[in-house]
Amino acid sequence: MPGSSALAPLLAACSGDGASDGVAADGTVSITMWHGQADQGKETLDKLVAAFHAKNPKIKVNATSGGVLADSMLQKITTALAAGQYPDIAYIFGPDIASVARSPKVAHLGKYTKQANVKWDDFYPAARDAVTVDGEPRGFPALVDNLCVAYNKRVFKDAGMPAPEPGWTWDDFTATALRLTDPGKGIFGTGWPADGGEDCVWRIYPLIWDLGGDIVSEDGKKVAFDGDSGLKALETINQLAKDKSVYPDTKPGSETMYQIFNNNKMGMIPTGPWQLPNFIENKTEYGVVPLPTFNGDNVTIAGPDTWTVFDNGSARVEAAVKFLTFLTEGAQDVQWAGQAGSLPLRSSTAESAEWQQHVSKTVGLDAFSSALTYARTRPTIPTYPKISQPLGQAIVSMLLDKATPQDALDAAVSSANAALATS
């Protein structure tokens, strides 16, 4: 295992500090990991932790859910930090890491990620960006996905429509959604989460980027979608509402939207690779193509999550880095990605024979895997929620056709900029 020689002296030096800092008298370091996973994700992690222990008997990883699922980890970790009792590693969603990193208890990992055995540059850029706050890594990539468009082959066939192909435009998307829509049969052209949450919001960013806009200005003082990019993106969503070709799923979790798709009552749905196991389980006849474009350029958004590392002393930070290095190495990366329904964190994993074999057996996974090369991420800034919340309200108003795109954009920009100015 690369890096063992670098860790051993430090463990020995800390062995006399007592068990309270996680270092036992024999030099064994114990660290705690809150993974927030259930079912297949938990089972896979348990196996990988056991494999790590077999090779690293001087590090004990106590891996538990943390008592919550990943959706509730931010609140859990915030409370833990306030109480001064926090784990060494926690699964933190990408948009939340900047807020968590305000705590001085979040470790700085720059000196570790420069070590050759970590192979930091092998992680996809989007995955690295997601764990980097103010220019320095504060954790390891935990999961990466992105958005493409899944389409229902049966709905397309019944409508006499050809399947969408790479290189299609957003005008093609809205026109196709309209042609697929059949109110008499209860068929929608597409669907979009409409609860105003992050799952509703992140889907619009590829449109904004494609149109030359951005989420926030370089100085972080105002949004960067206040012009034509934001307006055109909202107009595209509003067109779907005016055509009544979109099912706006107002329930958190968007389960209804996917049920409609699986029941052959929806033609297309922008979604991520996590949904493929559900399509397969429901025997849905589906295909996957890249997101449409305005200008011919490939762009999508990656939604990386993180293994954020907390500082409980140098021995435990170093043990956490050693474990996470193991967890994200190719042999483990391919197991985690394949069994947890996500994508490889490393480009070398994506090129491996084992991953390519998995891709060949899973319809549509090749489109998501290829999209990692051009995926972008949201900014890792603490003020991100102040942008996301008003933009979510604007998108919902478009999906429900309750405001004009210009009025919705103006309201979102005004609210977000006011919040950013006082941050």
Coordinates of C-alpha atoms in Angstrom, one line a residue:
M1 CA 0.0 0.0 0.0
P2 CA 1.7 3.3 -1.1
G3 CA 2.2 5.7 1.8
S4 CA 2.5 3.2 4.6
S5 CA 6.0 4.2 5.3
A6 CA 5.0 7.8 5.7
L7 CA 2.3 7.1 8.1
A8 CA 4.0 4.6 10.4
P9 CA 6.4 7.0 12.1
L10 CA 3.6 9.5 12.9
L11 CA 1.5 6.7 14.4
A12 CA 4.3 5.6 16.5
A13 CA 5.0 9.2 17.7
C14 CA 1.4 9.6 18.7
S15 CA 1.0 6.2 20.3
G16 CA 1.7 7.7 23.7
D17 CA -1.0 10.3 23.5
G18 CA -3.6 7.8 24.9
A19 CA -6.9 6.5 23.5
S20 CA -8.7 9.8 23.9
D21 CA -7.2 11.1 20.7
G22 CA -7.9 7.9 18.8
V23 CA -4.4 6.5 19.1
A24 CA -4.1 3.4 21.3
A25 CA -1.0 2.4 23.2
D26 CA 0.0 -0.1 20.5
G27 CA -0.2 2.7 17.8
T28 CA -3.5 1.7 16.4
V29 CA -5.5 4.7 15.3
S30 CA -9.3 4.6 15.5
I31 CA -11.4 6.9 13.3
T32 CA -15.1 7.4 12.9
M33 CA -16.9 7.7 9.6
W34 CA -20.5 8.9 9.2
H35 CA -21.5 7.7 5.7
G36 CA -25.3 8.3 5.7
Q37 CA -25.8 5.3 3.5
A38 CA -28.4 2.5 3.6
D39 CA -29.1 -0.7 1.7
Q40 CA -26.7 -1.3 -1.2
G41 CA -24.5 1.7 -0.4
K42 CA -24.0 0.6 3.2
E43 CA -23.4 -3.0 2.2
T44 CA -20.7 -2.0 -0.3
L45 CA -19.0 0.3 2.1
D46 CA -19.0 -2.3 4.8
K47 CA -17.1 -4.7 2.4
L48 CA -14.6 -2.0 1.4
V49 CA -13.9 -1.1 5.1
A50 CA -13.3 -4.8 5.8
A51 CA -10.9 -5.0 2.9
F52 CA -9.1 -1.9 4.2
H53 CA -8.8 -3.4 7.7
A54 CA -7.3 -6.6 6.2
K55 CA -4.4 -4.5 4.7
N56 CA -4.1 -1.9 7.4
P57 CA -4.5 -3.5 10.9
K58 CA -3.1 -0.4 12.6
I59 CA -6.1 1.7 11.5
K60 CA -9.6 1.0 12.8
V61 CA -12.4 2.6 10.8
N62 CA -15.7 2.8 12.7
A63 CA -18.1 3.3 9.8
T64 CA -21.8 3.9 10.6
S65 CA -24.6 5.9 9.0
G66 CA -24.1 8.5 11.8
G67 CA -27.8 7.9 12.7
V68 CA -29.1 9.7 9.6
L69 CA -29.3 9.3 5.9
A70 CA -27.2 11.5 3.7
D71 CA -30.1 13.9 3.2
S72 CA -29.9 14.9 6.9
M73 CA -26.1 14.9 7.3
L74 CA -25.7 18.7 7.1
Q75 CA -27.9 19.2 10.1
K76 CA -26.3 16.3 11.9
I77 CA -22.8 17.5 11.4
T78 CA -23.6 21.1 12.2
T79 CA -25.0 20.0 15.6
A80 CA -22.0 17.8 16.2
L81 CA -19.5 20.6 15.5
A82 CA -21.4 22.9 17.8
A83 CA -21.1 20.2 20.5
G84 CA -17.5 19.5 19.9
Q85 CA -18.1 15.9 19.2
Y86 CA -17.7 15.2 15.5
P87 CA -16.5 12.3 13.3
D88 CA -13.3 12.1 11.3
I89 CA -15.1 11.7 8.0
A90 CA -18.6 12.6 7.0
Y91 CA -20.6 12.3 3.8
I92 CA -21.4 15.9 2.9
F93 CA -23.3 16.9 -0.3
G94 CA -21.2 19.0 -2.7
P95 CA -23.3 22.2 -2.3
D96 CA -22.9 22.1 1.5
I97 CA -19.2 21.6 1.9
A98 CA -18.4 25.3 1.7
S99 CA -20.8 26.1 4.6
V100 CA -19.4 23.3 6.7
A101 CA -15.8 24.4 5.9
R102 CA -16.4 27.6 7.7
S103 CA -15.7 25.6 10.8
P104 CA -12.0 25.5 11.8
K105 CA -12.5 21.8 12.5
V106 CA -12.7 20.9 8.9
A107 CA -9.2 19.7 7.9
H108 CA -7.0 21.3 5.3
L109 CA -5.7 18.5 3.0
G110 CA -3.5 20.3 0.5
K111 CA -0.3 18.8 1.8
Y112 CA -1.8 15.3 1.6
T113 CA -3.3 15.5 -1.8
K114 CA 0.1 16.5 -3.2
Q115 CA 1.4 13.1 -2.3
A116 CA 2.1 10.9 -5.3
N117 CA 0.1 7.9 -4.0
V118 CA -3.1 9.9 -3.8
K119 CA -3.0 10.6 -7.5
W120 CA -5.1 13.7 -7.1
D121 CA -5.0 14.6 -10.8
D122 CA -6.6 11.3 -11.7
F123 CA -9.9 12.4 -10.2
Y124 CA -12.2 14.1 -12.7
P125 CA -11.9 17.9 -12.5
A126 CA -15.6 18.2 -11.4
A127 CA -14.9 15.8 -8.5
R128 CA -11.8 17.8 -7.4
D129 CA -13.6 21.1 -7.7
A130 CA -16.5 19.8 -5.5
V131 CA -14.2 19.2 -2.5
T132 CA -12.0 22.4 -3.0
V133 CA -12.9 25.4 -1.0
D134 CA -10.9 28.6 -1.3
G135 CA -8.3 26.8 -3.4
E136 CA -7.6 23.9 -1.0
P137 CA -9.1 20.4 -0.8
R138 CA -11.2 19.8 2.4
G139 CA -12.1 16.3 1.7
F140 CA -12.1 13.5 -0.9
P141 CA -14.6 13.0 -3.7
A142 CA -17.3 10.6 -2.6
L143 CA -19.7 10.3 -5.5
V144 CA -20.0 11.9 -8.9
D145 CA -23.0 11.9 -11.3
N146 CA -24.3 14.2 -13.9
L147 CA -27.4 14.9 -16.0
C148 CA -28.3 13.5 -19.4
V149 CA -31.8 12.8 -20.9
A150 CA -33.5 9.4 -20.5
Y151 CA -36.2 8.8 -23.0
N152 CA -38.9 6.2 -23.1
K153 CA -38.7 4.1 -26.2
R154 CA -42.3 2.9 -26.1
V155 CA -43.7 6.5 -25.8
F156 CA -41.6 7.6 -28.8
K157 CA -42.6 4.6 -30.9
D158 CA -46.3 5.0 -30.1
A159 CA -46.0 8.7 -31.1
G160 CA -44.2 7.8 -34.3
M161 CA -41.2 9.8 -33.3
P162 CA -37.5 9.0 -33.9
A163 CA -35.3 8.7 -30.8
P164 CA -33.3 11.9 -29.9
E165 CA -29.7 11.9 -30.9
P166 CA -26.6 13.6 -29.6
G167 CA -26.2 17.2 -30.8
W168 CA -29.9 18.0 -30.5
T169 CA -30.9 21.4 -29.4
W170 CA -33.1 22.8 -26.7
D171 CA -35.6 23.9 -29.4
D172 CA -35.6 20.2 -30.5
F173 CA -36.3 19.3 -26.9
T174 CA -39.3 21.6 -26.4
A175 CA -40.7 20.7 -29.8
T176 CA -40.3 16.9 -29.1
A177 CA -41.9 17.3 -25.7
L178 CA -44.9 19.0 -27.3
R179 CA -45.3 16.3 -30.0
L180 CA -45.1 13.5 -27.4
T181 CA -47.7 15.1 -25.2
D182 CA -51.2 13.6 -25.5
P183 CA -53.6 14.9 -22.8
G184 CA -56.2 12.3 -23.9
K185 CA -53.9 9.5 -23.0
G186 CA -52.4 11.2 -20.0
I187 CA -48.9 11.4 -21.6
F188 CA -46.5 14.2 -20.8
G189 CA -43.5 15.1 -23.0
T190 CA -41.2 15.6 -20.1
G191 CA -41.0 16.2 -16.3
W192 CA -39.2 18.6 -14.0
P193 CA -39.0 18.7 -10.1
A194 CA -41.1 21.7 -9.0
D195 CA -40.6 21.9 -5.2
G196 CA -38.0 24.7 -5.5
G197 CA -35.3 22.5 -4.0
E198 CA -31.8 21.8 -5.3
D199 CA -33.0 19.0 -7.6
C200 CA -35.2 21.6 -9.3
V201 CA -32.5 24.2 -9.5
W202 CA -29.4 22.3 -10.6
R203 CA -31.1 21.2 -13.8
I204 CA -31.1 24.8 -15.2
Y205 CA -27.4 25.5 -14.8
P206 CA -26.3 23.6 -18.0
L207 CA -28.7 25.9 -20.0
I208 CA -27.2 29.0 -18.4
W209 CA -23.6 27.8 -18.9
D210 CA -24.4 26.9 -22.5
L211 CA -25.7 30.4 -23.1
G212 CA -22.5 32.0 -21.8
G213 CA -23.8 32.8 -18.3
D214 CA -22.6 31.6 -14.9
I215 CA -24.0 31.1 -11.4
V216 CA -22.1 33.7 -9.6
S217 CA -19.6 36.5 -10.5
E218 CA -15.9 35.9 -9.9
D219 CA -15.9 38.1 -6.8
G220 CA -19.0 36.2 -5.4
K221 CA -20.8 39.5 -4.9
K222 CA -23.6 39.0 -7.4
V223 CA -25.2 36.4 -9.6
A224 CA -23.9 36.0 -13.2
F225 CA -27.2 34.8 -14.9
D226 CA -28.9 38.2 -14.7
G227 CA -28.8 38.8 -18.5
D228 CA -29.8 36.9 -21.6
S229 CA -28.5 33.6 -20.3
G230 CA -30.8 33.5 -17.4
L231 CA -33.7 34.9 -19.4
K232 CA -33.4 32.4 -22.2
A233 CA -33.0 29.5 -19.8
L234 CA -36.2 30.4 -18.0
E235 CA -38.0 31.0 -21.3
T236 CA -37.2 27.5 -22.3
I237 CA -38.7 26.1 -19.1
N238 CA -41.7 28.4 -19.5
Q239 CA -42.3 27.2 -23.0
L240 CA -42.7 23.7 -21.7
A241 CA -45.3 25.0 -19.2
K242 CA -47.2 27.0 -21.9
D243 CA -47.3 23.9 -24.1
K244 CA -48.5 21.8 -21.1
S245 CA -45.8 19.3 -22.1
V246 CA -44.1 19.2 -18.7
Y247 CA -45.2 17.4 -15.6
P248 CA -44.1 19.6 -12.7
D249 CA -43.6 17.3 -9.8
T250 CA -44.3 19.4 -6.7
K251 CA -43.6 16.6 -4.2
P252 CA -40.1 16.5 -2.6
G253 CA -38.1 13.5 -4.0
S254 CA -39.8 13.6 -7.5
E255 CA -40.9 10.0 -7.2
T256 CA -44.2 10.7 -9.0
M257 CA -42.3 12.0 -12.0
Y258 CA -40.3 8.8 -12.3
Q259 CA -43.4 6.6 -11.8
I260 CA -45.1 8.4 -14.7
F261 CA -42.0 7.7 -16.9
N262 CA -41.9 4.1 -15.9
N263 CA -45.6 3.7 -16.6
N264 CA -45.0 4.8 -20.2
K265 CA -46.8 8.1 -19.7
M266 CA -43.8 10.4 -20.1
G267 CA -41.4 10.6 -23.1
M268 CA -38.2 12.2 -21.7
I269 CA -36.7 13.2 -18.4
P270 CA -33.4 14.9 -17.6
T271 CA -31.9 12.7 -14.9
G272 CA -28.7 11.1 -13.6
P273 CA -27.3 7.6 -13.5
W274 CA -28.7 6.9 -10.1
Q275 CA -32.1 6.3 -11.8
L276 CA -30.9 3.6 -14.2
P277 CA -31.4 0.7 -11.6
N278 CA -35.0 1.9 -11.1
F279 CA -35.7 1.9 -14.9
I280 CA -34.2 -1.6 -15.2
E281 CA -36.1 -2.9 -12.2
N282 CA -39.4 -1.6 -13.7
K283 CA -38.4 -3.1 -17.1
T284 CA -38.8 0.3 -18.7
E285 CA -37.7 0.4 -22.4
Y286 CA -35.3 3.4 -22.2
G287 CA -32.4 5.0 -23.9
V288 CA -30.1 7.9 -22.8
V289 CA -28.6 10.8 -24.8
P290 CA -26.6 13.9 -23.8
L291 CA -28.4 17.0 -22.7
P292 CA -29.5 19.2 -25.6
T293 CA -27.5 22.3 -26.5
F294 CA -28.1 25.8 -27.7
N295 CA -24.8 26.4 -29.4
G296 CA -23.5 22.9 -30.3
D297 CA -21.2 22.7 -27.2
N298 CA -21.5 19.7 -24.9
V299 CA -22.2 20.9 -21.3
T300 CA -23.8 19.2 -18.3
I301 CA -23.6 19.5 -14.6
A302 CA -21.9 17.1 -12.2
G303 CA -23.3 16.6 -8.7
P304 CA -20.3 15.4 -6.8
D305 CA -20.7 14.6 -3.1
T306 CA -17.8 14.6 -0.6
W307 CA -16.0 12.7 2.1
T308 CA -15.3 15.7 4.2
V309 CA -12.5 15.3 6.7
F310 CA -12.6 16.8 10.2
D311 CA -9.6 17.6 12.4
N312 CA -9.4 15.4 15.5
G313 CA -5.6 15.6 15.6
S314 CA -2.9 15.0 13.0
A315 CA -2.8 11.2 13.5
R316 CA -6.5 10.8 12.9
V317 CA -6.4 13.2 9.9
E318 CA -3.6 11.2 8.4
A319 CA -5.4 7.9 9.0
A320 CA -8.5 9.4 7.4
V321 CA -6.5 10.4 4.3
K322 CA -5.0 6.9 4.1
F323 CA -8.4 5.3 4.3
L324 CA -9.9 7.6 1.7
T325 CA -7.0 7.1 -0.6
F326 CA -7.7 3.4 -0.4
L327 CA -11.5 3.9 -0.8
T328 CA -11.0 5.9 -4.0
E329 CA -8.3 3.7 -5.6
G330 CA -9.4 2.1 -8.9
A331 CA -10.2 -1.4 -7.5
Q332 CA -12.5 0.1 -4.8
D333 CA -13.7 3.0 -7.0
V334 CA -15.2 0.6 -9.6
Q335 CA -17.0 -1.4 -6.9
W336 CA -18.5 1.7 -5.2
A337 CA -19.5 3.3 -8.5
G338 CA -21.0 0.1 -9.9
Q339 CA -22.8 -1.1 -6.9
A340 CA -24.0 2.3 -5.6
G341 CA -25.4 3.4 -9.0
S342 CA -22.9 6.3 -9.6
L343 CA -20.0 6.9 -11.8
P344 CA -16.2 6.5 -11.4
L345 CA -14.4 9.2 -9.5
R346 CA -11.2 8.7 -11.5
S347 CA -10.6 8.8 -15.2
S348 CA -8.4 5.7 -14.9
T349 CA -11.3 3.8 -13.4
A350 CA -13.6 4.8 -16.3
E351 CA -11.0 3.4 -18.7
S352 CA -10.6 0.1 -16.8
A353 CA -11.7 -3.2 -18.3
E354 CA -14.0 -3.9 -15.3
W355 CA -15.8 -0.6 -15.7
Q356 CA -16.1 -0.9 -19.4
Q357 CA -17.7 -4.3 -18.9
H358 CA -20.2 -2.9 -16.5
V359 CA -21.0 -0.1 -19.0
S360 CA -21.6 -2.6 -21.7
K361 CA -24.2 -4.4 -19.6
T362 CA -26.1 -1.2 -18.5
V363 CA -28.2 0.6 -21.1
G364 CA -27.4 4.3 -21.1
L365 CA -24.5 4.2 -18.7
D366 CA -22.0 5.0 -21.5
A367 CA -23.7 8.4 -22.1
F368 CA -23.3 9.4 -18.4
S369 CA -19.8 8.0 -18.2
S370 CA -18.7 10.0 -21.3
A371 CA -20.4 13.2 -20.0
L372 CA -18.0 13.3 -17.0
T373 CA -15.3 14.7 -19.4
Y374 CA -17.3 17.9 -20.0
A375 CA -19.3 18.3 -16.7
R376 CA -19.1 21.4 -14.6
T377 CA -19.9 21.9 -10.9
R378 CA -21.7 24.5 -8.8
P379 CA -19.5 27.0 -7.0
T380 CA -18.2 25.8 -3.6
I381 CA -19.1 29.0 -1.7
P382 CA -20.9 29.4 1.6
T383 CA -23.4 31.8 0.1
Y384 CA -24.6 29.3 -2.6
P385 CA -28.0 28.6 -0.8
K386 CA -28.7 32.4 -1.1
I387 CA -28.6 32.0 -4.9
S388 CA -30.3 28.6 -5.1
Q389 CA -33.4 29.4 -3.1
P390 CA -34.6 32.5 -5.1
L391 CA -33.7 30.8 -8.4
G392 CA -35.7 27.7 -7.3
Q393 CA -38.7 30.0 -6.7
A394 CA -38.3 31.5 -10.2
I395 CA -38.1 28.0 -11.8
V396 CA -41.2 26.9 -10.1
S397 CA -43.1 30.0 -11.2
M398 CA -42.0 29.1 -14.8
L399 CA -43.1 25.4 -14.5
L400 CA -46.5 26.5 -13.2
D401 CA -46.7 29.4 -15.7
K402 CA -47.4 31.9 -12.9
A403 CA -45.0 34.7 -14.0
T404 CA -43.3 36.0 -17.0
P405 CA -39.6 34.8 -17.5
Q406 CA -38.4 38.4 -17.1
D407 CA -40.4 39.1 -13.9
A408 CA -39.2 35.8 -12.4
L409 CA -35.6 36.4 -13.4
D410 CA -35.7 40.0 -12.0
A411 CA -37.1 38.8 -8.7
A412 CA -34.5 36.0 -8.3
V413 CA -31.6 38.3 -9.2
S414 CA -32.8 41.0 -6.9
S415 CA -33.2 38.6 -4.0
A416 CA -30.0 36.8 -4.5
N417 CA -27.9 39.9 -5.1
A418 CA -29.3 41.5 -1.9
A419 CA -28.4 38.5 0.1
L420 CA -24.9 38.2 -1.4
A421 CA -24.2 41.9 -0.8
T422 CA -24.8 41.5 2.9
S423 CA -22.8 38.2 3.3

